[in-house]
Amino acid sequence: MATLARLQERLPSFKQEYFSRNRFVDEYRRTEYCAAVKIQSWFRGCKVRAYIRYLNKMMVFIQKWWRGYQGRKMFRKMAETAYFIMKMNFYNEMAVRIQKRWRGYYIRKYIHNYYALKKYLEAIALNNETVRKELEEFAEMKEKEEVKKALEREKKKKDYLARKMHYLLSTQQIAGIYNSPCRKSPDPWEMQLKKAKPLRHKKKKIENAMDLPWHTYADSFGFQVMPPLPPIGRQKPQGPFRDTVEVLQQRFKPLEPSVRVVASSSSLRRTQEEEKQEEWRNRIHDEAFMPFSYNVPDEYIPSIQRASKYGQSDYGIKHFREEHPEKWITNKDFLTMLPSIPLFGKFGQAYSRAGQFV
Amino acid sequence: MSQRQVLQVFEQYQRARTQFVQTVAELATRPQNIETLQNAGVMALLRPLLLDVVPNIQQTAALALGRLANYNDDLAEAVVKGDILPQLVYSLAEQNRFYKKAAAFVLRAVGKHSPQLAQAIVDCGALDTLVICLEDFDPGVKEAASWALGYIARHNSELSQAVVDAGAIPLLVLCIQEPEIALRRIAASALSDVSKHSPELAQTVVDAGAIAHLAQMILNPDAKLKRQVLSALSQIAKHSVDLAEMVVEAEIFPVVLTCLKDSDEYVKKNAATLIREIARHTPELSQLIVNAGGVAAIIDCIGSCKGNVRLPGIMMLGYVAAHSENLAMAVIISKGVPQLAVCLSEEPEDHIKAAAAWSLGQIGRHTPEHARAVAVANVLPVLLSLYMATESSEDLQVKAKKALKNILQKCTHLPALEPLLHDAPPNILKHIVGQFSKVLPHDSKARRLFVTSGGLKKVQEIKAEAGSLLQEYINTINNCYPEEIVRYYSPGYSEALLERVENYHPVL
């Protein structure tokens, strides 16, 4: 309560004081306000600037980071690209290498190989040379053969001529035309003629097959309907000859061989064989036919001559004449028909002039 | 009357007949007598004599008939119309070998003239009897029969087919194995005649095993046999690749080249034909021939003979070169081009020239290298002159033009082209100028040479239609040079210059 009393006591002063104070405050309010504003503005300015600075700082920070990030990202990308390009280039290069090889190989193998072609053409040229040479040699050989043949032909002709003209050869008495005494040496033909054998007389040859009597070439395939007519178209030979028909009949008479020629050498044996067979075939009974009574074979009776006790005489075997000279009518032996050849009679008994046996 | 007197009558009659027939046969050998004989009715008289009792007279009558029919086709027709053929065919089967020979001779003489006459022979059934004659023992009969068969088969494929159907081929193949050269010759010729018509007929001949035997006979010393053998082989080989390969497989190759060195012209020709027919089919076969040295042999052969014998060789080179550039190069390397150039300029006949031109065109058309080889041999002016010459045949002109075009389109050898600039007609000039326009922009030395040799001047003188291909080429060439030079060389430049001098007013 005391307090309240004190306060109450003081109340009027308070009013005064309150008034004075308010007046004082109002007196300074404006300046104070301006000062406050100044301070506040300054402070706030400081604050905002600080904040902006802060913001800026942050922004730079962020940007730095971002840009760094971005840059790194870009770099990475660039590096990647560069790497890719490098790789690409490398691969391309390698591909080119492979393709180069492959294309070279492929084209050389399947399409066009210059070196092979060159080699081939060279080989062909070489081959052509050899072929030409060989053919040349072949032709030469042929020519030589031809020449040789011609020479041979000529020689043959010459030989024939020499044989034909053999009568021109000189004899011991008369000189031939090639061995004229006026010449120093005989003509070479003389030697040729000497070597040659004279030609023999030729038999006249029948020239054309058509002119032959057809009988000679009628072979077994043709039918011979007619007996042969005499061939015609020839000169009748001179002289008193038999009739042509007769001669020709004689001439073209078929061969009449003797029985001996016709028959085979074994025909007798064969006939016997056949007969035996025939007999065997035809007989009714196989057992031999026997007579009713047993037949005793006859005894062997020798001939008188063989049976004589003096034995066989030599007559007719060793001699044909009587051997007993005492029974001869004359005292001479029979004469042989031919006289003996004196030379043979003296053989081995005469001497030659050299004192040796002849 | 005695027997002798009776016989004498017969003898006289026989003597007269024989004499008649022999005289007619003798007379028929001379062409000037034929007319008279025909007018005297010799056919009607000979016909009954074919049925004479004496074989000698029969044979001689057949011989006379054959000689008459051999002479011309009127007489051959008279033989057909006189119904002589059935008689002959009938007795061909019956009689002895001399008669068979004479009858086959008549058939051959009749059949050789025309397909109709040969058909008449086929119609009266002669083929079967002729085939039977091929089985005869006597080589002369076989020869005559195969000769007649060959003449019948020669005309066309139907007749050949008839011969094949009669079963002649195996027997002919047997005949070429006989020891007689003449028979072999004729049989080979008959095989050649049969196989020339169609691949099927040739196949029949091949199936009978003819090739092996024919190939063996290439080395035979007899020239006439060689001719026929080579001809038969070429007729077989010409149809198809398969047949040609069969022929090649018989190992004819190094052997057949020796025939090109033969002394006989026809052997040479037939051998060249055989090689040509084989080379024609495929590059592989051509290659085989090139590898065997066939090209060199052919070229030598061309060099060693004249005229028609050259023709197959020339064509063979063309065929080989046409297949591929390598083969064409092989021909060039074997020195084929100079030889062909010689043929082109030396041969008098147009068809050989045409063949040579064609072959050169085939050789030169592949690459610039080939064209150069051809151009160096100085062929182009010759070809051009042949193309321009009025006396050359149309075929030759066409072939020469085509060859020129083929070669020019590949040729980059300018020194050879330049002379052509001066005398080529516009249709050839186009190609020449075209080649210049292709080469000059890339070759400074050539440009220089082109000016100094007067080519540029000549090009300026060409009057080409505006907008044509030729004008384009000329423009391309002009663009390679400075304008003054082009103007300097263009015609009328000196007058223009003088005019300018006149019009010039000196500044004083």
Short mmCIF file of C-alpha atoms in Angstrom, two decimals, chain B residues 92-425:
data_model
loop_
_atom_site.label_atom_id
_atom_site.label_comp_id
_atom_site.label_asym_id
_atom_site.label_seq_id
_atom_site.Cartn_x
_atom_site.Cartn_y
_atom_site.Cartn_z
CA LEU B 92 23.29 -105.49 -157.71
CA ALA B 93 22.27 -108.01 -155.13
CA GLU B 94 22.61 -111.02 -157.42
CA GLN B 95 25.60 -110.67 -159.66
CA ASN B 96 29.31 -111.05 -159.36
CA ARG B 97 31.63 -108.42 -158.03
CA PHE B 98 32.48 -106.86 -161.36
CA TYR B 99 28.87 -106.28 -162.11
CA LYS B 100 28.30 -104.93 -158.62
CA LYS B 101 31.07 -102.44 -159.12
CA ALA B 102 29.69 -101.28 -162.44
CA ALA B 103 26.14 -101.02 -161.07
CA ALA B 104 27.30 -99.01 -158.07
CA PHE B 105 29.12 -96.78 -160.51
CA VAL B 106 25.88 -96.13 -162.39
CA LEU B 107 24.05 -95.35 -159.16
CA ARG B 108 26.79 -92.98 -158.15
CA ALA B 109 26.82 -91.25 -161.51
CA VAL B 110 23.07 -90.78 -161.41
CA GLY B 111 22.93 -89.69 -157.80
CA LYS B 112 25.62 -87.08 -157.95
CA HIS B 113 23.71 -84.57 -160.03
CA SER B 114 20.77 -83.46 -157.96
CA PRO B 115 18.80 -84.27 -154.81
CA GLN B 116 15.85 -85.36 -156.95
CA LEU B 117 17.90 -87.94 -158.79
CA ALA B 118 19.41 -89.15 -155.55
CA GLN B 119 15.91 -89.38 -154.13
CA ALA B 120 14.91 -91.48 -157.15
CA ILE B 121 17.72 -93.87 -156.32
CA VAL B 122 16.61 -94.03 -152.70
CA ASP B 123 13.03 -94.63 -153.81
CA CYS B 124 13.89 -97.72 -155.77
CA GLY B 125 15.44 -99.24 -152.67
CA ALA B 126 19.06 -99.04 -153.71
CA LEU B 127 20.29 -98.13 -150.26
CA ASP B 128 19.68 -101.52 -148.75
CA THR B 129 21.50 -103.32 -151.53
CA LEU B 130 24.34 -100.82 -151.41
CA VAL B 131 24.63 -101.43 -147.70
CA ILE B 132 24.76 -105.13 -148.38
CA CYS B 133 27.51 -104.44 -150.92
CA LEU B 134 29.42 -102.73 -148.11
CA GLU B 135 29.65 -106.15 -146.52
CA ASP B 136 31.15 -107.70 -149.64
CA PHE B 137 34.56 -109.33 -149.53
CA ASP B 138 35.90 -107.40 -152.45
CA PRO B 139 37.34 -104.00 -151.53
CA GLY B 140 36.47 -102.70 -155.00
CA VAL B 141 32.79 -103.40 -154.46
CA LYS B 142 32.89 -101.81 -151.04
CA GLU B 143 34.59 -98.80 -152.48
CA ALA B 144 32.03 -98.37 -155.24
CA ALA B 145 29.15 -98.83 -152.79
CA SER B 146 30.48 -96.35 -150.26
CA TRP B 147 31.16 -93.92 -153.05
CA ALA B 148 27.57 -94.16 -154.21
CA LEU B 149 26.29 -93.80 -150.64
CA GLY B 150 28.45 -90.75 -150.13
CA TYR B 151 27.16 -89.11 -153.29
CA ILE B 152 23.59 -89.77 -152.24
CA ALA B 153 24.14 -88.44 -148.73
CA ARG B 154 25.89 -85.35 -150.01
CA HIS B 155 22.77 -83.52 -151.12
CA ASN B 156 20.66 -82.86 -148.06
CA SER B 157 19.87 -84.01 -144.59
CA GLU B 158 16.86 -86.14 -145.60
CA LEU B 159 18.96 -88.19 -147.98
CA SER B 160 21.69 -88.49 -145.38
CA GLN B 161 19.11 -89.58 -142.89
CA ALA B 162 17.96 -92.23 -145.35
CA VAL B 163 21.54 -93.47 -145.68
CA VAL B 164 21.87 -93.54 -141.90
CA ASP B 165 18.57 -95.36 -141.54
CA ALA B 166 19.75 -97.99 -143.98
CA GLY B 167 22.48 -98.79 -141.44
CA ALA B 168 25.42 -97.74 -143.54
CA ILE B 169 27.36 -95.91 -140.86
CA PRO B 170 28.78 -98.85 -138.86
CA LEU B 171 29.83 -100.51 -142.12
CA LEU B 172 31.46 -97.33 -143.37
CA VAL B 173 33.32 -97.12 -140.07
CA LEU B 174 34.48 -100.68 -140.68
CA CYS B 175 35.53 -99.68 -144.19
CA ILE B 176 37.84 -96.96 -142.88
CA GLN B 177 39.67 -99.64 -140.97
CA GLU B 178 40.40 -101.67 -144.08
CA PRO B 179 43.95 -101.85 -145.40
CA GLU B 180 43.12 -100.49 -148.88
CA ILE B 181 43.87 -96.79 -149.06
CA ALA B 182 41.35 -96.08 -151.81
CA LEU B 183 38.53 -97.68 -149.87
CA ARG B 184 39.48 -95.76 -146.74
CA ARG B 185 39.51 -92.53 -148.68
CA ILE B 186 36.06 -93.04 -150.11
CA ALA B 187 34.61 -94.23 -146.81
CA ALA B 188 36.01 -91.20 -144.99
CA SER B 189 34.57 -88.96 -147.65
CA ALA B 190 31.17 -90.64 -147.31
CA LEU B 191 31.26 -90.18 -143.53
CA SER B 192 32.11 -86.54 -144.09
CA ASP B 193 29.17 -86.17 -146.46
CA VAL B 194 26.78 -87.76 -144.02
CA SER B 195 27.86 -85.78 -141.01
CA LYS B 196 27.90 -82.40 -142.64
CA HIS B 197 24.17 -81.79 -142.56
CA SER B 198 23.04 -81.77 -138.97
CA PRO B 199 24.25 -82.35 -135.43
CA GLU B 200 22.12 -85.48 -135.14
CA LEU B 201 23.71 -87.09 -138.18
CA ALA B 202 27.15 -86.15 -136.95
CA GLN B 203 26.23 -87.64 -133.59
CA THR B 204 25.29 -90.89 -135.32
CA VAL B 205 28.68 -91.00 -136.98
CA VAL B 206 30.37 -90.30 -133.67
CA ASP B 207 28.31 -92.96 -131.93
CA ALA B 208 29.56 -95.51 -134.44
CA GLY B 209 33.07 -94.77 -133.13
CA ALA B 210 34.37 -93.09 -136.24
CA ILE B 211 36.38 -90.39 -134.52
CA ALA B 212 39.02 -92.65 -133.02
CA HIS B 213 39.74 -94.31 -136.35
CA LEU B 214 39.70 -91.05 -138.24
CA ALA B 215 42.04 -89.45 -135.74
CA GLN B 216 44.49 -92.30 -136.15
CA MET B 217 44.69 -91.73 -139.87
CA ILE B 218 45.80 -88.11 -139.60
CA LEU B 219 49.40 -89.24 -139.75
CA ASN B 220 48.88 -91.40 -142.80
CA PRO B 221 51.36 -90.59 -145.56
CA ASP B 222 48.68 -90.62 -148.26
CA ALA B 223 47.67 -87.02 -148.93
CA LYS B 224 44.28 -87.76 -150.45
CA LEU B 225 43.28 -89.89 -147.49
CA LYS B 226 44.41 -87.14 -145.16
CA ARG B 227 42.22 -84.67 -147.01
CA GLN B 228 39.12 -86.76 -146.56
CA VAL B 229 39.89 -87.60 -142.95
CA LEU B 230 40.42 -83.98 -141.99
CA SER B 231 37.33 -82.97 -143.87
CA ALA B 232 35.27 -85.61 -142.06
CA LEU B 233 36.58 -84.51 -138.69
CA SER B 234 35.81 -80.88 -139.42
CA GLN B 235 32.32 -81.73 -140.61
CA ILE B 236 31.74 -83.56 -137.35
CA ALA B 237 33.25 -80.83 -135.20
CA LYS B 238 31.39 -77.97 -136.80
CA HIS B 239 27.99 -78.66 -135.32
CA SER B 240 28.23 -78.28 -131.58
CA VAL B 241 30.52 -77.81 -128.63
CA ASP B 242 30.04 -81.40 -127.52
CA LEU B 243 31.05 -82.83 -130.88
CA ALA B 244 34.00 -80.49 -131.10
CA GLU B 245 35.10 -81.62 -127.67
CA MET B 246 34.76 -85.24 -128.74
CA VAL B 247 37.03 -84.54 -131.68
CA VAL B 248 39.53 -82.79 -129.45
CA GLU B 249 39.46 -85.65 -126.99
CA ALA B 250 40.70 -87.99 -129.70
CA GLU B 251 44.05 -86.26 -129.11
CA ILE B 252 44.32 -84.81 -132.53
CA PHE B 253 46.10 -81.76 -131.28
CA PRO B 254 49.76 -81.67 -131.76
CA VAL B 255 49.34 -84.16 -134.61
CA VAL B 256 47.00 -82.17 -136.78
CA LEU B 257 49.43 -79.26 -136.79
CA THR B 258 51.84 -81.31 -138.86
CA CYS B 259 49.22 -81.40 -141.60
CA LEU B 260 49.51 -77.64 -141.83
CA LYS B 261 53.03 -78.21 -143.10
CA ASP B 262 51.95 -80.75 -145.69
CA SER B 263 52.95 -80.33 -149.29
CA ASP B 264 49.37 -80.88 -150.44
CA GLU B 265 47.32 -77.68 -150.51
CA TYR B 266 44.01 -79.35 -149.75
CA VAL B 267 45.41 -81.13 -146.73
CA LYS B 268 46.51 -77.76 -145.45
CA LYS B 269 43.14 -76.24 -146.14
CA ASN B 270 41.18 -79.04 -144.51
CA ALA B 271 43.45 -79.06 -141.47
CA ALA B 272 42.97 -75.31 -141.08
CA THR B 273 39.22 -75.81 -141.49
CA LEU B 274 39.22 -78.45 -138.79
CA ILE B 275 41.07 -76.17 -136.38
CA ARG B 276 38.73 -73.33 -137.25
CA GLU B 277 35.64 -75.40 -136.61
CA ILE B 278 36.98 -76.41 -133.23
CA ALA B 279 38.13 -72.93 -132.24
CA ARG B 280 34.82 -71.42 -133.21
CA HIS B 281 32.78 -72.87 -130.38
CA THR B 282 34.11 -71.75 -127.03
CA PRO B 283 36.95 -69.73 -125.52
CA GLU B 284 38.15 -72.86 -123.75
CA LEU B 285 38.62 -74.77 -126.99
CA SER B 286 40.35 -71.75 -128.48
CA GLN B 287 42.56 -71.58 -125.45
CA LEU B 288 43.44 -75.21 -125.89
CA ILE B 289 44.43 -74.59 -129.47
CA VAL B 290 46.49 -71.56 -128.48
CA ASN B 291 48.25 -73.57 -125.79
CA ALA B 292 49.04 -76.32 -128.26
CA GLY B 293 50.72 -73.75 -130.49
CA GLY B 294 47.98 -73.99 -133.09
CA VAL B 295 47.88 -70.26 -133.70
CA ALA B 296 51.55 -70.09 -134.59
CA ALA B 297 51.19 -73.07 -136.91
CA ILE B 298 48.18 -71.51 -138.60
CA ILE B 299 50.00 -68.23 -139.04
CA ASP B 300 52.94 -70.03 -140.62
CA CYS B 301 50.52 -71.91 -142.83
CA ILE B 302 48.89 -68.66 -143.95
CA GLY B 303 52.31 -67.35 -144.78
CA SER B 304 53.23 -70.38 -146.83
CA CYS B 305 50.26 -70.54 -149.17
CA LYS B 306 48.08 -68.45 -151.40
CA GLY B 307 44.46 -67.97 -152.28
CA ASN B 308 41.58 -69.93 -150.91
CA VAL B 309 43.80 -72.19 -148.83
CA ARG B 310 44.43 -69.22 -146.59
CA LEU B 311 40.78 -68.54 -145.91
CA PRO B 312 40.07 -71.00 -143.07
CA GLY B 313 43.29 -70.01 -141.33
CA ILE B 314 42.40 -66.34 -141.51
CA MET B 315 38.94 -67.01 -140.16
CA MET B 316 40.36 -69.19 -137.40
CA LEU B 317 42.52 -66.30 -136.19
CA GLY B 318 39.42 -64.10 -136.16
CA TYR B 319 37.39 -66.62 -134.20
CA VAL B 320 40.14 -67.10 -131.63
CA ALA B 321 40.61 -63.36 -131.21
CA ALA B 322 36.87 -62.76 -130.92
CA HIS B 323 36.53 -64.90 -127.79
CA SER B 324 38.54 -62.83 -125.31
CA GLU B 325 41.20 -60.20 -125.06
CA ASN B 326 43.77 -62.63 -123.76
CA LEU B 327 43.29 -64.85 -126.78
CA ALA B 328 43.47 -61.82 -129.04
CA MET B 329 46.70 -60.90 -127.30
CA ALA B 330 47.97 -64.41 -127.90
CA VAL B 331 47.26 -63.97 -131.61
CA ILE B 332 49.14 -60.68 -131.58
CA ILE B 333 52.07 -62.22 -129.75
CA SER B 334 52.20 -65.05 -132.27
CA LYS B 335 52.78 -62.39 -134.92
CA GLY B 336 49.41 -62.86 -136.49
CA VAL B 337 48.74 -59.24 -137.30
CA PRO B 338 51.51 -58.66 -139.86
CA GLN B 339 50.52 -61.87 -141.62
CA LEU B 340 46.88 -60.78 -141.79
CA ALA B 341 47.97 -57.38 -143.03
CA VAL B 342 49.89 -59.11 -145.80
CA CYS B 343 46.77 -61.11 -146.69
CA LEU B 344 44.70 -57.96 -146.68
CA SER B 345 46.92 -56.18 -149.12
CA GLU B 346 48.15 -59.06 -151.28
CA GLU B 347 45.15 -61.25 -151.92
CA PRO B 348 43.35 -60.46 -155.15
CA GLU B 349 39.98 -61.90 -154.12
CA ASP B 350 37.47 -59.89 -152.19
CA HIS B 351 36.15 -62.59 -149.94
CA ILE B 352 39.58 -63.36 -148.55
CA LYS B 353 40.22 -59.69 -148.00
CA ALA B 354 36.88 -59.45 -146.24
CA ALA B 355 37.82 -62.34 -143.96
CA ALA B 356 41.18 -60.73 -143.18
CA ALA B 357 39.47 -57.42 -142.43
CA TRP B 358 37.00 -59.14 -140.14
CA SER B 359 39.76 -60.97 -138.30
CA LEU B 360 41.76 -57.79 -137.82
CA GLY B 361 38.65 -56.09 -136.48
CA GLN B 362 38.17 -58.90 -133.99
CA ILE B 363 41.78 -58.64 -132.87
CA GLY B 364 41.77 -54.87 -132.47
CA ARG B 365 38.47 -54.30 -130.77
CA HIS B 366 39.35 -55.33 -127.20
CA THR B 367 41.66 -52.76 -125.64
CA PRO B 368 43.84 -49.83 -126.73
CA GLU B 369 46.79 -52.18 -126.49
CA HIS B 370 45.25 -54.48 -129.06
CA ALA B 371 44.22 -51.60 -131.27
CA ARG B 372 47.71 -50.23 -131.09
CA ALA B 373 49.19 -53.54 -132.19
CA VAL B 374 46.86 -53.57 -135.17
CA ALA B 375 47.44 -49.91 -136.00
CA VAL B 376 51.22 -50.28 -135.88
CA ALA B 377 51.03 -52.90 -138.62
CA ASN B 378 49.76 -50.12 -140.89
CA VAL B 379 46.44 -51.79 -141.40
CA LEU B 380 44.16 -48.81 -140.99
CA PRO B 381 45.00 -47.03 -144.26
CA VAL B 382 44.57 -50.31 -146.15
CA LEU B 383 41.21 -50.91 -144.55
CA LEU B 384 40.16 -47.38 -145.32
CA SER B 385 41.17 -47.67 -148.95
CA LEU B 386 39.30 -50.98 -149.23
CA TYR B 387 36.25 -49.32 -147.74
CA MET B 388 36.51 -46.40 -150.11
CA ALA B 389 37.37 -48.39 -153.24
CA THR B 390 34.49 -48.64 -155.66
CA GLU B 391 35.58 -51.99 -157.06
CA SER B 392 35.43 -53.80 -153.74
CA SER B 393 32.36 -55.87 -153.09
CA GLU B 394 29.62 -54.79 -150.76
CA ASP B 395 30.50 -57.43 -148.22
CA LEU B 396 34.10 -56.33 -148.20
CA GLN B 397 33.06 -52.73 -147.69
CA VAL B 398 30.82 -53.62 -144.79
CA LYS B 399 33.48 -55.78 -143.18
CA ALA B 400 36.17 -53.14 -143.67
CA LYS B 401 33.97 -50.46 -142.18
CA LYS B 402 33.08 -52.55 -139.19
CA ALA B 403 36.70 -53.47 -138.59
CA LEU B 404 37.76 -49.84 -138.88
CA LYS B 405 35.09 -48.81 -136.41
CA ASN B 406 36.04 -51.52 -133.96
CA ILE B 407 39.69 -50.65 -134.09
CA LEU B 408 39.26 -46.89 -134.11
CA GLN B 409 37.03 -46.90 -131.08
CA LYS B 410 39.85 -48.37 -129.03
CA CYS B 411 42.85 -46.88 -130.74
CA THR B 412 44.87 -44.31 -128.83
CA HIS B 413 47.94 -44.53 -130.97
CA LEU B 414 47.75 -41.08 -132.52
CA PRO B 415 50.55 -41.30 -135.11
CA ALA B 416 48.58 -44.08 -136.81
CA LEU B 417 45.38 -42.09 -136.70
CA GLU B 418 46.74 -38.88 -138.18
CA PRO B 419 47.10 -39.96 -141.79
CA LEU B 420 43.49 -41.09 -141.71
CA LEU B 421 42.35 -37.55 -140.87
CA HIS B 422 43.17 -36.45 -144.37
CA ASP B 423 41.21 -38.90 -146.43
CA ALA B 424 38.52 -40.46 -144.31
CA PRO B 425 34.86 -39.95 -145.12
#
